Coordinates of C-alpha atoms in Angstrom, one line a residue:
M244 CA 19.0 -113.9 3.0
A245 CA 16.3 -115.8 4.9
A246 CA 14.3 -112.7 5.3
I247 CA 13.9 -112.2 1.6
P248 CA 12.2 -115.6 0.8
E249 CA 10.0 -115.0 3.8
L250 CA 9.0 -111.6 2.4
M251 CA 8.4 -113.2 -1.0
S252 CA 6.2 -115.8 0.5
R253 CA 4.2 -113.3 2.6
L254 CA 3.6 -110.9 -0.3
G255 CA 3.2 -113.5 -3.0
W256 CA 6.2 -112.5 -5.1
T257 CA 7.1 -115.2 -7.6
Q258 CA 10.4 -116.1 -9.0
E259 CA 9.1 -114.8 -12.4
K260 CA 8.7 -111.3 -10.8
L261 CA 11.8 -111.4 -8.5
A262 CA 15.3 -112.3 -9.7
L263 CA 18.0 -112.9 -7.1
Y264 CA 20.8 -111.3 -9.1
V265 CA 24.3 -112.6 -9.0
A266 CA 26.8 -110.0 -10.1
R267 CA 30.1 -111.5 -11.5
A268 CA 33.1 -109.4 -11.8
A269 CA 35.1 -109.5 -15.0
P270 CA 38.9 -108.8 -15.0
C271 CA 39.7 -105.1 -15.5
A272 CA 42.4 -102.6 -15.0
Q273 CA 42.9 -101.7 -11.3
V274 CA 42.2 -98.0 -10.7
E275 CA 43.4 -96.2 -7.7
T276 CA 40.3 -94.3 -6.3
G277 CA 41.9 -92.9 -3.2
P278 CA 39.6 -92.5 -0.2
P279 CA 36.1 -94.1 -0.3
W280 CA 34.4 -92.6 -3.4
W281 CA 31.3 -91.4 -1.6
L282 CA 33.4 -89.2 0.7
S283 CA 34.2 -87.0 -2.2
W284 CA 30.6 -86.1 -2.9
P285 CA 29.3 -82.5 -2.5
I286 CA 28.5 -82.0 1.1
H287 CA 24.8 -81.2 0.5
L288 CA 24.3 -84.6 -1.2
R289 CA 26.3 -86.5 1.3
Q290 CA 24.2 -85.1 4.1
A291 CA 21.0 -85.9 2.2
V292 CA 22.1 -89.4 1.6
S293 CA 22.8 -89.9 5.3
H294 CA 19.1 -89.3 6.0
L295 CA 16.5 -92.0 5.5
G296 CA 12.9 -91.5 4.4
L297 CA 13.8 -89.4 1.4
V298 CA 12.4 -89.7 -2.1
Y299 CA 14.6 -88.7 -5.0
E300 CA 13.6 -88.2 -8.6
I301 CA 16.3 -88.4 -11.2
Q302 CA 15.3 -86.9 -14.5
A303 CA 17.9 -88.4 -16.8
V304 CA 18.7 -88.5 -20.5
P305 CA 18.9 -92.2 -21.6
G306 CA 22.5 -93.3 -21.4
S307 CA 23.7 -90.3 -19.3
G308 CA 24.5 -92.4 -16.2
G309 CA 21.4 -91.7 -14.1
T310 CA 21.2 -95.4 -13.1
S311 CA 24.8 -95.5 -12.0
L312 CA 24.3 -92.4 -10.0
A313 CA 21.4 -93.9 -8.1
L314 CA 23.0 -97.2 -7.5
T315 CA 26.2 -95.5 -6.3
A316 CA 24.1 -93.5 -3.8
M317 CA 22.3 -96.7 -2.7
M318 CA 25.5 -98.4 -2.0
A319 CA 26.7 -95.4 0.1
Q320 CA 23.4 -95.6 2.0
K321 CA 24.0 -99.3 2.8
Q322 CA 27.5 -98.6 4.0
I323 CA 26.1 -95.8 6.3
Q324 CA 23.4 -98.2 7.6
D325 CA 25.9 -101.1 8.2
H326 CA 28.2 -98.7 10.1
T327 CA 25.4 -97.2 12.1
Y328 CA 23.3 -100.2 12.9
Q329 CA 25.8 -103.0 12.6
K330 CA 23.1 -104.9 10.7
Q331 CA 22.7 -106.2 7.2
H332 CA 20.3 -104.1 5.0
W333 CA 19.6 -105.1 1.5
L334 CA 19.0 -102.8 -1.5
M335 CA 16.3 -103.4 -4.1
G336 CA 16.2 -102.4 -7.8
I337 CA 12.9 -102.6 -9.8
E338 CA 13.2 -102.4 -13.5
P339 CA 11.1 -103.4 -16.5
P340 CA 11.1 -107.1 -17.6
G341 CA 13.8 -108.0 -20.2
Q342 CA 16.3 -105.4 -18.9
C343 CA 19.4 -106.1 -16.9
F344 CA 21.9 -103.8 -15.1
N345 CA 25.5 -104.1 -16.2
G346 CA 26.9 -107.0 -14.1
H347 CA 30.5 -105.8 -14.2
A348 CA 29.7 -102.3 -13.0
L349 CA 27.5 -103.7 -10.2
A350 CA 30.2 -106.0 -9.1
M351 CA 32.8 -103.2 -9.1
L352 CA 30.5 -101.1 -6.9
G353 CA 30.3 -104.0 -4.4
F354 CA 26.9 -105.4 -5.3
D355 CA 26.3 -109.2 -5.2
N356 CA 23.4 -111.5 -4.6
D357 CA 23.8 -110.9 -0.8
T358 CA 23.3 -107.1 -1.4
L359 CA 21.1 -106.3 -4.3
I360 CA 17.7 -107.9 -5.0
M361 CA 16.3 -107.3 -8.5
G362 CA 12.6 -107.2 -9.2
R363 CA 11.2 -107.2 -12.7
P364 CA 7.4 -107.2 -12.4
E365 CA 4.9 -106.5 -15.1
K366 CA 4.2 -102.8 -15.6
K367 CA 0.9 -103.0 -13.8
D368 CA 2.5 -104.5 -10.7
T369 CA 5.5 -102.1 -10.5
S370 CA 3.9 -99.7 -8.1
I371 CA 2.6 -102.5 -5.9
M372 CA 6.0 -104.2 -5.6
A373 CA 7.7 -100.9 -4.9
L374 CA 5.3 -100.0 -2.1
Q375 CA 5.6 -103.5 -0.6
A376 CA 9.4 -103.3 -0.7
V377 CA 9.5 -99.9 1.0
R378 CA 6.9 -100.9 3.6
S379 CA 8.8 -104.1 4.5
G380 CA 11.6 -102.2 6.1
L381 CA 14.1 -104.7 4.9
F382 CA 15.8 -102.4 2.4
A383 CA 18.1 -99.5 3.0
A384 CA 17.1 -98.1 -0.4
V385 CA 14.8 -99.0 -3.3
F386 CA 15.5 -97.9 -6.9
I387 CA 12.6 -97.8 -9.4
D388 CA 13.3 -97.4 -13.1
L389 CA 10.4 -95.6 -14.7
S390 CA 12.4 -94.4 -17.7
A391 CA 10.4 -96.7 -20.0
E392 CA 7.0 -95.5 -18.7
S393 CA 4.9 -93.7 -21.4
R394 CA 2.4 -92.3 -18.9
L395 CA 3.6 -91.0 -15.6
G396 CA 0.5 -89.2 -14.4
S397 CA -0.6 -92.0 -12.1
W398 CA 2.9 -92.0 -10.5
V399 CA 2.2 -88.7 -8.8
T400 CA -0.1 -90.5 -6.5
H401 CA 2.2 -93.5 -6.2
S402 CA 5.2 -91.3 -5.3
R403 CA 3.2 -89.7 -2.5
R404 CA 2.4 -93.1 -1.1
L405 CA 6.0 -94.1 -1.4
M406 CA 7.1 -90.9 0.4
L407 CA 4.9 -91.6 3.4
A408 CA 6.0 -95.3 3.4
A409 CA 9.6 -94.2 3.2
R410 CA 9.3 -92.0 6.2
E411 CA 7.6 -94.7 8.2
S412 CA 10.1 -97.5 7.3
H413 CA 13.2 -95.2 7.1
T414 CA 13.9 -96.3 3.6
M415 CA 15.5 -94.2 0.8
V416 CA 13.6 -94.2 -2.5
W417 CA 15.0 -93.3 -6.0
L418 CA 12.7 -92.8 -8.9
Q419 CA 14.3 -92.6 -12.4
T420 CA 12.4 -90.9 -15.2
S421 CA 13.4 -90.0 -18.7
M422 CA 14.0 -86.3 -19.2
K423 CA 14.2 -86.7 -22.9
A424 CA 11.0 -88.8 -23.5
H425 CA 8.7 -87.2 -20.9
R426 CA 8.0 -83.5 -20.3
H427 CA 6.3 -84.0 -17.0
K428 CA 5.9 -82.2 -13.7
P429 CA 8.2 -83.5 -11.0
L430 CA 6.9 -86.7 -9.3
S431 CA 8.8 -86.2 -6.1
S432 CA 8.0 -83.5 -3.6
Q433 CA 11.2 -83.9 -1.8
V434 CA 14.4 -83.9 -3.8
R435 CA 14.7 -83.7 -7.6
M436 CA 17.8 -83.9 -9.7
R437 CA 18.5 -83.5 -13.4
V438 CA 21.3 -85.6 -15.1
T439 CA 22.4 -84.5 -18.5
P440 CA 25.5 -85.6 -20.5
Q441 CA 28.0 -82.8 -21.1
A442 CA 31.1 -84.2 -22.9
N443 CA 32.5 -86.7 -20.4
N444 CA 30.8 -85.0 -17.4
I445 CA 27.4 -85.1 -15.9
D446 CA 25.8 -82.0 -14.3
V447 CA 23.7 -82.8 -11.3
Q448 CA 21.6 -80.0 -10.0
L449 CA 19.3 -80.0 -7.0
L450 CA 16.3 -78.3 -8.4
K451 CA 14.1 -78.4 -5.3
H452 CA 14.8 -78.7 -1.6
A453 CA 13.0 -81.0 0.7
R454 CA 9.8 -79.7 2.2
G455 CA 9.3 -79.5 5.9
G456 CA 12.9 -78.9 6.8
A457 CA 15.8 -79.9 4.5
P458 CA 18.3 -82.3 6.0
W459 CA 21.2 -80.1 4.9
N460 CA 22.2 -76.5 5.8
G461 CA 22.5 -73.6 3.4
E462 CA 21.5 -73.2 -0.2
L463 CA 23.1 -74.8 -3.3
R464 CA 24.5 -71.7 -4.9
H465 CA 26.5 -73.4 -7.6
P466 CA 25.7 -76.6 -9.5
A467 CA 28.1 -79.4 -8.9
T468 CA 29.8 -81.1 -11.8
W469 CA 30.4 -84.8 -11.3
H470 CA 33.2 -86.2 -13.3
F471 CA 32.8 -89.8 -14.4
E472 CA 35.7 -91.8 -15.8
S473 CA 34.5 -94.9 -17.7
E474 CA 36.3 -98.2 -17.3
Q475 CA 34.3 -100.9 -19.0
N476 CA 31.1 -99.1 -17.9
M477 CA 32.3 -98.6 -14.4
F478 CA 32.0 -95.0 -13.2
L479 CA 34.5 -93.5 -10.9
L480 CA 33.2 -90.4 -9.1
S481 CA 34.8 -87.1 -8.2
H482 CA 33.4 -83.6 -8.2
E483 CA 34.0 -79.9 -8.3
T484 CA 31.8 -76.9 -8.0
S485 CA 31.6 -74.0 -10.4

């Protein structure tokens, strides 16, 4: 963790803006998940996740599980990096002040204070912290919660800067926006998803392929349905295609 305090000191991040989150697991029923959960992902998404330097935008209805989807993908990316580079890579989540991810769900996914760094800057500092985190090269993936933003127009520019920085530092970036509250043009010019609740399922559709050569082969002919089973807000993932 020594690199994180050094980064904080170099960039001027304060403890008020950065929280070293400790996820504590609560007792829960043990669920047999079979093989590693991310191996059951649709092949196009697994291949996309294995590539660094991508920017994803998740347009999610509040409460539909978009955050869990992004964090799950981030953990998969960290596992890929650890296996490939045999080196610790941290993950970073940036969310509005006063919010807090579900600690039980984070712990069950494998997050702890040696894995996930949480930043809660003021709104005006969100884009700066995000860009600094991506450029640092310390993080396998950076998640930015913009679902509470009332004006997303300026983030078109920020997302382009993040995309360039992500390519240079080989970092994956996830932007979460609210599909219900904002009718906006897509911020990301690479990969965009839409997460909507449908009974106990969540439909995730790739609405746009990456420009300049997509990292997966073939077209997405059928949307994938991701089945989420809730166990105290812990989501277990499986999928089928229509």
